[in-house]
């Protein structure tokens, strides 16, 4: 890229895969890139894209330790942009750094454009239903929205690695519980059946499973079904804090249509809503709506589809 | 130990009442302010801590949507809701310099206010506001006050001058402990916010709300707002409600439609 100025990026990430996104961004925007990652030397080496001048790493860091380390690196490297993939603890560490260094910050940015000493970007606001256009002068901190910056085409690795030693932490990590992991790929599914709090018990989700399998689709869910009740694993979570989907057909069952949920299904080709409340906001987002009790209606829909689709 | 608990709340534009102008820009003036969804969980968590440990719950808030003169009453109503849920008193910052808000300025203002009030044992906020969803303010506040920060807690308890929390993160739950004072953000799943009774709503009118300007709290660093415009994403759907003689009929019609759309 030919221009009279160069921007320097300091990336940060808690998950090593995040180095791929950071490298993708650095390559796309022509940045001089450095990064700090949490991970072992071996796992970081797997993502040591050669676009990085250097990758600093530590096997483990609490958020306040990462904050201390990145503050030192900030003073040393003097970056124009401090960037992290969207991840809860990445946001925390960047916000602490930004606060400490008196920097502006925006989270989940996309459409990033650089000018001399300036950056423009967009982010979703209002529960995901609107786009805000930001302009700020550098240095700036930002997290990047998922799915916009893929790892660079050249997978060449071998950036220099340097271990850092974090200072003592005020936080004591007592234990870590790994959540049940699913393997459903909602993002590339062509039929998604979404379930919400209209379902009264976990066992009742079988109705949605039956419908989905009849259509060769998969079941996704609103936030309460995953995060509050734990009826489904996190890979099924649809919404601004979960997955964004773009199926041919999205069938929302017992979902009220909150902006934070619907914002993530707007790219669906067709949206069908089944809800017993005719005033539910979900109908405003639907191509086809049915006002009915899901417990009475969905079994009938399955029956009719079976007749039509035969032995599928 | 009687805890001095601060709860940080935001009067957010209600995204369930989204309004746009003819040119597609957000019509923020036509949208009401409401107590941000997950800040209700923060208030509930604060009130529960007081119920268990004794002490007081103080609401801290910055008005971030203007015009200040027109929004003031609405802002106070939002604060009264937090008071009706059980908070004891409120300190609010209302100043043209902080409108429209930016998380950096909001955090600076809250930090200055907290210091002016002599500091608290624990600061509780929601994980993100429902309008701007930045999720920065509590982490920024922790850095400004030089306190430990526990983000995304879905349970908290206090014992022996320390806080224990379960943090709900992508793929795992982390159990952590930190000494007080400490800043915490809570997820929407930590509790079920209480709905105040009529008597509590009435009583909230007698609880004190103290108002400050930027000058009152000695705030000198105010960031420039970064947003040039906000554009509503338009929804164009057919909005056909399928009707029929009975449920079988409706199911047959929807089955036809779905079958016709299926990839071959
Ligand atoms: C910052 C933030 C981030 C968020 N992120 C997300 C996110 O990523 N994803 C997400 O989904 N939400 C998210 N939310 C939460 C969101 O605001 C809603 O609370 C949530 O989406 C509601 O889920 P629901 O529709 O399943 O439940 P509800 O809103 O309770 O709706 C249940 C619906 O089921 C209907 N119903 C009940 N019984 C029946 C029946 N027998 N037959 C048919 N219909 C029935 C009811 O009429 C109702 O409309 C977020 C909120 C905030 C503030």
XYZ file of C-alpha atoms and ligand atoms in Angstrom:
629
model
C 0.000 0.000 0.000
C 1.409 3.376 -1.009
C 0.838 6.232 1.366
C 2.990 8.713 3.167
C 2.204 7.427 6.626
C 2.199 4.142 8.436
C 0.020 3.054 11.291
C 1.251 0.810 14.000
C -1.063 -1.693 15.618
C -0.762 -3.428 18.956
C -3.102 -6.402 18.955
C -4.308 -8.250 22.010
C -6.149 -11.508 22.438
C -7.020 -14.095 25.047
C -7.554 -16.816 22.456
C -4.687 -17.679 20.116
C -7.062 -18.053 17.127
C -7.749 -14.357 17.565
C -4.242 -13.733 16.207
C -5.654 -14.848 12.842
C -8.234 -12.050 12.836
C -5.641 -9.526 13.989
C -3.244 -10.635 11.261
C -6.073 -10.406 8.727
C -6.823 -6.849 9.797
C -3.148 -5.863 9.750
C -2.723 -7.318 6.254
C -5.932 -5.740 4.920
C -5.089 -2.279 6.249
C -1.323 -2.415 5.756
C -0.375 -1.959 9.399
C 2.884 -2.443 11.200
C 1.717 -5.069 13.643
C 2.645 -6.245 17.101
C 0.547 -8.429 19.373
C 0.180 -9.679 22.910
C -1.509 -13.062 23.263
C -2.395 -15.308 26.173
C -1.246 -18.835 25.470
C 1.687 -21.226 25.577
C 4.650 -20.712 23.273
C 3.590 -23.661 21.124
C -0.019 -22.616 20.739
C 0.935 -19.022 19.955
C 3.554 -20.253 17.431
C 0.729 -21.914 15.471
C -0.697 -18.452 14.808
C 2.558 -16.513 14.454
C 1.624 -14.991 11.086
C 4.621 -13.286 9.568
C 2.713 -10.008 9.263
C 3.521 -9.551 12.976
C 6.850 -7.925 13.776
C 6.731 -9.564 17.148
C 4.270 -11.462 19.299
C 4.519 -11.169 23.070
C 2.875 -13.916 25.058
C 2.272 -15.294 28.530
C 0.717 -18.676 29.246
C -1.849 -17.255 31.671
C -2.931 -13.783 32.695
C -5.905 -12.461 34.619
C -7.470 -9.318 33.166
C -5.596 -7.029 35.556
C -2.286 -8.734 34.718
C -2.965 -8.390 31.010
C -3.845 -4.743 31.625
C -0.486 -4.169 33.330
C 1.478 -5.937 30.589
C -0.285 -4.221 27.708
C 0.159 -0.830 29.404
C 3.928 -1.380 29.386
C 3.866 -2.534 25.766
C 1.798 0.503 24.847
C 4.474 2.802 26.267
C 7.204 0.883 24.481
C 5.582 0.393 21.072
C 3.520 3.615 20.911
C 0.830 2.153 18.651
C -1.771 4.158 16.735
C -4.353 1.436 17.207
C -4.837 -1.092 19.973
C -7.039 -3.826 18.577
C -8.635 -7.003 19.894
C -11.136 -9.519 18.550
C -14.538 -9.253 20.259
C -14.296 -11.404 23.355
C -15.551 -10.419 26.788
C -12.163 -10.321 28.516
C -10.496 -8.700 25.501
C -12.997 -5.863 25.829
C -12.213 -5.577 29.524
C -8.457 -5.357 29.048
C -8.722 -2.810 26.231
C -11.221 -0.669 28.140
C -8.884 -0.599 31.164
C -5.951 0.333 28.952
C -7.973 2.990 27.131
C -9.069 4.468 30.423
C -5.542 4.513 31.754
C -4.028 6.082 28.626
C -6.961 8.491 28.110
C -7.937 6.972 24.786
C -11.291 6.724 23.079
C -12.484 3.235 22.289
C -15.216 1.509 20.370
C -16.268 -2.095 20.557
C -17.336 -4.535 17.816
C -16.210 -2.269 15.000
C -16.364 -3.129 11.293
C -15.919 -1.240 8.035
C -12.685 0.245 9.347
C -11.125 2.978 7.201
C -7.827 4.684 8.031
C -6.709 8.182 7.193
C -3.688 10.053 8.404
C -4.098 10.339 12.154
C -7.734 9.303 11.911
C -9.953 6.279 11.840
C -13.503 5.710 10.701
C -15.567 2.689 11.591
C -19.095 1.499 12.144
C -20.688 -0.467 14.922
C -24.116 -1.796 15.755
C -26.122 0.018 18.415
C -29.761 0.100 19.653
C -29.888 -3.611 20.367
C -28.245 -4.212 16.984
C -31.004 -2.476 15.033
C -28.994 0.570 13.963
C -25.495 1.378 12.704
C -23.469 4.160 14.261
C -20.734 5.857 12.238
C -17.672 6.723 14.288
C -14.748 8.978 13.553
C -11.854 9.410 15.956
C -8.283 10.539 15.961
C -5.538 8.088 16.804
C -4.333 6.587 19.049
C -7.527 4.617 19.518
C -8.586 1.311 21.073
C -11.108 -0.938 19.374
C -12.454 -4.447 19.337
C -13.423 -5.868 15.974
C -16.770 -7.485 15.260
C -16.701 -11.205 14.630
C -16.598 -12.412 11.067
C -15.269 -9.339 9.270
C -11.528 -9.958 9.166
C -10.423 -13.437 8.126
C -6.850 -14.680 8.657
C -4.528 -13.473 5.877
C -4.351 -15.404 2.611
C -0.658 -16.000 3.127
C -0.466 -18.412 6.017
C 3.281 -17.902 6.387
C 4.266 -18.151 10.048
C 7.355 -17.487 12.046
C 6.969 -14.076 13.672
C 9.364 -13.593 16.569
C 7.950 -14.651 19.940
C 8.851 -13.128 23.269
C 7.529 -14.274 26.620
C 6.429 -11.614 29.086
C 6.218 -11.968 32.864
C 3.015 -10.509 34.284
C 3.100 -8.835 37.714
C 1.151 -10.211 40.684
C -2.637 -10.137 40.314
C -5.287 -8.779 42.670
C -7.641 -11.436 41.305
C -7.364 -15.040 42.406
C -8.703 -17.558 39.934
C -10.096 -20.364 42.083
C -11.242 -22.747 39.366
C -12.481 -22.967 35.809
C -15.513 -24.927 34.614
C -15.548 -25.708 30.916
C -19.032 -25.483 29.433
C -20.602 -28.246 27.436
C -19.497 -27.736 23.883
C -21.745 -28.207 20.870
C -20.706 -28.439 17.269
C -23.662 -26.993 15.412
C -22.681 -24.556 12.697
C -25.582 -22.102 12.761
C -23.725 -19.567 10.650
C -23.725 -21.748 7.556
C -27.024 -23.613 8.121
C -29.627 -23.083 5.411
C -32.638 -23.815 7.636
C -32.705 -22.690 11.258
C -35.525 -23.298 13.726
C -35.248 -20.816 16.597
C -36.703 -21.615 20.011
C -37.550 -19.133 22.751
C -39.148 -18.895 26.142
C -42.493 -19.936 24.687
C -41.185 -23.472 25.320
C -41.991 -24.420 28.876
C -39.633 -27.344 29.437
C -36.374 -28.589 28.001
C -38.004 -31.845 26.819
C -40.453 -29.857 24.715
C -37.594 -28.682 22.481
C -38.010 -32.101 20.852
C -40.787 -30.523 18.793
C -38.319 -28.058 17.311
C -35.740 -30.822 16.778
C -38.320 -32.859 14.858
C -39.237 -29.916 12.679
C -35.588 -29.067 12.028
C -34.576 -32.591 11.105
C -37.538 -32.898 8.741
C -36.216 -29.810 6.927
C -32.541 -30.800 7.159
C -32.083 -27.813 9.413
C -30.708 -27.096 12.860
C -32.123 -25.702 16.084
C -30.933 -22.341 17.416
C -32.240 -20.387 20.376
C -32.786 -17.065 22.083
C -30.422 -16.006 24.841
C -32.551 -17.121 27.826
C -32.791 -20.695 26.490
C -28.989 -20.960 26.340
C -27.611 -18.583 28.947
C -30.345 -18.583 31.576
C -31.814 -22.095 31.426
C -28.822 -23.875 29.925
C -31.145 -26.057 27.801
C -28.874 -25.773 24.771
C -25.142 -25.185 24.365
C -23.629 -21.810 23.431
C -23.132 -22.696 19.768
C -26.958 -22.447 19.439
C -27.229 -18.892 20.757
C -28.637 -16.460 18.193
C -28.328 -12.722 18.745
C -26.005 -9.806 19.133
C -24.203 -11.540 21.974
C -24.344 -14.918 20.199
C -24.282 -15.898 16.530
C -25.398 -13.938 13.518
C -27.100 -16.172 10.947
C -28.109 -15.963 7.291
C -30.235 -19.014 6.471
C -32.692 -19.414 3.598
C -35.471 -19.904 6.148
C -35.575 -18.892 9.807
C -38.540 -20.230 11.777
C -38.889 -18.409 15.125
C -41.058 -20.341 17.579
C -42.091 -18.895 20.950
C -39.687 -15.981 20.468
C -40.974 -12.484 21.216
C -38.740 -10.679 18.707
C -36.453 -8.572 20.886
C -34.135 -6.326 18.837
C -31.061 -8.094 20.268
C -32.310 -11.367 18.830
C -33.820 -10.202 15.548
C -30.827 -8.033 14.595
C -28.875 -11.243 14.112
C -31.379 -12.893 11.756
C -32.027 -9.964 9.427
C -30.020 -11.588 6.649
C -32.366 -14.579 6.535
C -34.069 -14.849 3.134
C -37.429 -15.729 4.655
C -38.569 -15.404 8.261
C -41.487 -17.388 9.680
C -42.824 -16.616 13.167
C -45.058 -18.736 15.360
C -46.250 -16.987 18.522
C -49.456 -17.074 20.499
C -49.456 -13.306 21.062
C -50.644 -11.482 17.959
C -48.926 -8.298 19.178
C -45.504 -9.918 19.587
C -42.850 -7.730 17.871
C -41.517 -10.801 16.059
C -44.364 -10.480 13.541
C -42.972 -7.138 12.358
C -39.848 -9.012 11.251
C -41.679 -11.950 9.683
C -42.598 -12.745 6.108
C -45.115 -15.314 7.326
C -46.685 -15.310 10.755
C -48.937 -17.740 12.551
C -50.725 -16.668 15.712
C -51.092 -19.908 17.631
C -50.056 -21.925 20.632
C -46.860 -23.661 19.565
C -47.831 -26.800 21.489
C -50.911 -27.198 19.330
C -49.576 -25.802 16.076
C -46.070 -27.232 15.658
C -47.185 -30.909 15.800
C -49.717 -30.159 13.053
C -47.099 -28.362 10.975
C -44.778 -31.350 11.315
C -47.604 -33.668 10.252
C -48.445 -31.600 7.170
C -44.794 -31.270 6.178
C -44.325 -35.035 6.537
C -47.233 -35.595 4.158
C -45.776 -33.164 1.660
C -42.139 -34.111 1.850
C -42.744 -37.827 2.056
C -40.001 -39.943 3.488
C -37.537 -37.127 4.320
C -19.612 -5.622 57.742
C -22.017 -2.956 56.553
C -21.318 -2.529 52.872
C -21.307 0.731 51.009
C -22.656 -0.427 47.670
C -22.772 1.726 44.544
C -24.874 0.640 41.601
C -24.183 2.227 38.203
C -27.247 2.585 36.038
C -27.931 4.093 32.650
C -31.061 5.755 31.331
C -30.837 4.176 27.876
C -32.779 4.855 24.741
C -35.206 1.943 24.601
C -34.326 -0.140 21.516
C -37.773 -1.738 21.721
C -39.158 1.699 20.825
C -36.893 2.335 17.840
C -37.856 5.384 15.776
C -36.333 6.660 12.540
C -36.729 9.783 10.468
C -37.667 9.744 6.783
C -34.004 9.852 5.812
C -33.292 6.670 7.787
C -31.444 8.398 10.618
C -32.282 7.455 14.174
C -34.895 9.771 15.640
C -33.490 9.660 19.147
C -35.700 12.501 20.353
C -38.780 10.399 19.656
C -37.445 7.505 21.740
C -38.079 7.242 25.473
C -35.392 6.653 28.075
C -35.647 3.520 30.187
C -33.608 1.814 32.884
C -31.218 -0.314 30.835
C -32.246 -3.991 30.848
C -29.173 -5.471 32.541
C -28.798 -2.528 34.906
C -31.953 -3.869 36.529
C -29.962 -7.012 37.273
C -27.245 -4.795 38.754
C -29.746 -3.044 41.034
C -31.219 -6.389 42.080
C -27.749 -7.779 42.834
C -26.943 -4.659 44.894
C -30.164 -4.847 46.881
C -29.649 -8.562 47.537
C -26.110 -7.892 48.790
C -27.459 -5.287 51.192
C -30.199 -7.659 52.360
C -27.602 -10.292 53.151
C -24.745 -8.134 54.463
C -26.347 -4.912 55.634
C -25.270 -1.478 54.460
C -26.570 0.876 51.818
C -27.206 0.984 48.077
C -26.449 4.228 46.251
C -27.383 4.780 42.618
C -24.804 6.616 40.477
C -25.759 7.757 37.009
C -24.813 10.152 34.222
C -27.379 11.543 31.790
C -26.000 10.762 28.318
C -28.898 11.712 26.043
C -30.044 15.274 25.521
C -31.280 17.830 25.265
C -30.629 18.044 28.972
C -33.554 20.350 29.785
C -36.068 18.130 28.039
C -34.709 14.804 29.283
C -34.285 15.718 32.929
C -37.718 14.609 34.166
C -37.528 11.372 32.233
C -34.055 10.747 33.619
C -35.328 11.250 37.151
C -38.142 8.776 36.526
C -35.604 6.155 35.502
C -33.591 6.821 38.639
C -36.791 6.553 40.725
C -37.325 3.094 39.283
C -33.965 1.973 40.666
C -34.893 3.564 43.993
C -38.258 1.779 43.954
C -36.432 -1.510 43.454
C -34.748 -0.882 46.788
C -31.800 1.484 46.384
C -31.525 4.034 49.192
C -30.404 7.210 47.469
C -29.065 8.502 44.175
C -26.385 10.864 42.900
C -26.720 11.936 39.303
C -24.623 14.008 36.934
C -26.445 16.197 34.459
C -24.399 18.430 32.200
C -24.431 19.493 28.560
C -20.738 18.638 28.393
C -21.595 14.950 28.815
C -24.312 14.804 26.163
C -24.338 12.866 23.881
C -22.369 10.469 26.014
C -19.178 8.617 25.369
C -18.101 5.703 27.584
C -14.778 7.419 28.306
C -16.408 10.609 29.592
C -19.103 8.706 31.459
C -16.496 6.651 33.305
C -14.453 9.760 34.145
C -17.577 11.447 35.510
C -18.563 8.408 37.583
C -15.037 8.093 38.968
C -14.985 11.770 39.955
C -18.404 11.436 41.582
C -17.415 8.278 43.472
C -14.309 10.019 44.799
C -16.322 13.080 45.817
C -18.638 10.793 47.783
C -15.730 9.189 49.620
C -15.649 5.921 47.693
C -17.624 2.675 47.996
C -16.827 -0.936 48.946
C -18.290 -2.345 45.787
C -19.456 -0.903 42.474
C -21.961 -2.944 40.481
C -22.923 -2.349 36.835
C -24.731 -4.263 34.096
C -22.585 -6.040 31.495
C -23.597 -3.571 28.742
C -26.220 -0.923 28.129
C -29.155 -1.794 25.917
C -28.692 1.189 23.609
C -24.964 1.543 22.926
C -23.817 -1.967 24.030
C -20.240 -0.762 24.516
C -19.567 -2.661 27.731
C -16.707 -0.322 28.661
C -17.830 1.799 31.580
C -17.275 -0.558 34.554
C -13.839 -1.670 33.307
C -12.839 1.943 32.675
C -14.081 2.929 36.123
C -12.019 0.174 37.745
C -8.884 1.410 35.982
C -9.583 5.026 36.989
C -10.152 4.081 40.637
C -7.261 1.612 40.550
C -9.506 -1.214 41.789
C -9.772 -4.863 40.788
C -12.445 -5.582 38.191
C -14.651 -8.649 37.943
C -16.488 -8.631 34.616
C -19.559 -10.653 33.556
C -20.440 -12.136 36.953
C -23.428 -14.460 37.071
C -23.191 -14.912 40.824
C -21.521 -12.930 43.576
C -21.084 -13.318 47.304
C -19.168 -11.423 49.940
C -17.271 -12.925 52.843
C -14.414 -11.674 55.005
C -13.829 -8.494 53.075
C -13.526 -10.300 49.769
C -15.831 -10.966 46.876
C -16.272 -14.301 45.148
C -17.856 -14.490 41.744
C -18.553 -16.847 38.895
C -17.696 -15.126 35.636
C -19.668 -16.247 32.587
C -17.259 -16.226 29.644
C -17.239 -17.668 26.132
C -16.905 -21.426 26.591
C -16.196 -21.483 30.316
C -17.110 -20.229 33.773
C -14.340 -18.822 35.926
C -14.561 -18.726 39.726
C -12.611 -15.740 41.051
C -11.952 -13.927 44.263
C -10.872 -10.322 44.787
C -10.421 -8.081 47.799
C -12.834 -5.198 48.360
C -13.184 -2.499 47.187
C -13.904 -3.859 43.761
C -15.854 -3.099 40.564
C -18.187 -5.782 39.197
C -20.320 -6.131 36.096
C -23.176 -8.625 36.105
C -24.826 -10.553 33.282
C -28.545 -10.642 32.575
C -28.623 -14.130 34.014
C -27.420 -13.349 37.563
C -30.923 -12.888 38.990
C -34.501 -11.998 38.206
C -34.955 -8.272 38.862
C -37.857 -7.545 41.211
C -40.789 -5.513 39.981
C -41.459 -2.778 42.545
C -44.855 -2.687 44.204
C -47.003 0.413 44.116
C -46.037 1.232 47.702
C -42.349 0.954 46.844
C -42.866 3.208 43.833
C -44.547 5.780 46.052
C -41.882 5.525 48.712
C -39.200 6.087 46.099
C -40.454 9.645 45.678
C -39.245 10.452 49.166
C -35.748 9.052 48.607
C -33.048 11.656 47.959
C -31.652 12.324 44.485
C -28.737 14.712 44.438
C -27.753 16.391 41.179
C -24.263 17.540 40.114
C -22.713 19.383 37.207
C -19.307 18.629 35.734
C -17.906 21.581 37.696
C -19.422 20.297 40.972
C -17.384 17.097 40.793
C -14.245 18.786 39.508
C -14.186 16.891 36.252
C -11.653 18.279 33.798
C -11.246 15.572 31.156
C -14.234 15.332 28.850
C -13.882 13.381 25.605
C -15.385 14.489 22.333
C -18.325 12.373 21.154
C -17.187 10.162 18.276
C -20.445 9.409 16.526
C -21.259 11.314 13.343
C -24.596 9.641 12.669
C -26.791 6.690 13.597
C -28.718 4.954 10.854
C -31.575 2.525 11.498
C -31.348 -0.737 9.593
C -34.565 -1.023 7.627
C -36.690 -4.136 7.761
C -38.561 -5.059 4.617
C -40.655 -8.147 5.119
C -43.918 -9.389 3.691
C -45.701 -9.415 7.088
C -48.328 -11.936 5.967
C -50.308 -13.458 8.812
C -51.538 -16.849 7.680
C -55.182 -17.342 8.465
C -57.541 -20.240 7.891
C -60.679 -22.064 8.994
C -58.842 -24.054 11.618
C -55.358 -24.967 12.729
C -55.050 -27.855 10.269
C -55.811 -25.501 7.462
C -53.221 -22.950 8.629
C -50.627 -25.670 9.143
C -51.246 -26.988 5.624
C -50.809 -23.505 4.170
C -47.566 -22.868 6.043
C -46.295 -26.349 5.112
C -46.937 -25.473 1.446
C -45.013 -22.227 1.764
C -42.073 -23.829 3.564
C -41.911 -26.761 1.130
C -41.832 -24.299 -1.746
C -38.854 -22.478 -0.242
C -36.752 -25.526 0.575
C -33.454 -25.861 -1.240
C -33.635 -28.718 -3.727
C -27.163 -6.109 25.863
C -28.172 -7.186 25.556
C -27.799 -8.259 24.761
C -28.719 -9.265 24.453
N -28.338 -10.278 23.621
C -29.255 -11.183 23.210
C -28.919 -12.199 22.248
O -27.790 -12.289 21.778
N -29.886 -13.078 21.873
C -31.166 -13.024 22.363
O -31.996 -13.856 21.964
N -31.502 -12.105 23.286
C -30.581 -11.186 23.719
N -30.936 -10.253 24.662
C -32.203 -10.430 25.397
C -33.419 -9.930 24.676
O -33.606 -8.574 25.017
C -34.688 -10.713 25.105
O -34.802 -10.662 26.501
C -34.677 -12.173 24.659
O -34.323 -12.284 23.304
C -36.066 -12.776 24.866
O -36.057 -14.142 24.542
P -37.415 -14.878 24.123
O -37.990 -14.236 22.932
O -37.088 -16.330 24.037
O -38.350 -14.699 25.413
P -39.581 -13.769 25.673
O -39.300 -12.368 25.329
O -40.053 -14.073 27.031
O -40.674 -14.267 24.616
C -41.361 -15.466 24.695
C -42.435 -15.439 23.623
O -43.070 -16.701 23.566
C -44.450 -16.509 23.343
N -45.144 -17.699 23.845
C -45.314 -18.072 25.135
N -45.953 -19.252 25.203
C -46.199 -19.617 23.920
C -46.850 -20.733 23.344
N -47.367 -21.724 24.078
N -46.951 -20.790 21.991
C -46.436 -19.783 21.222
N -45.819 -18.720 21.718
C -45.688 -18.636 23.067
C -44.800 -15.239 24.065
O -45.942 -14.644 23.481
C -43.536 -14.410 23.879
O -43.659 -13.573 22.745
C -30.028 -9.223 24.988
C -30.399 -8.149 25.794
C -29.490 -7.125 26.074
C -29.936 -5.981 26.921
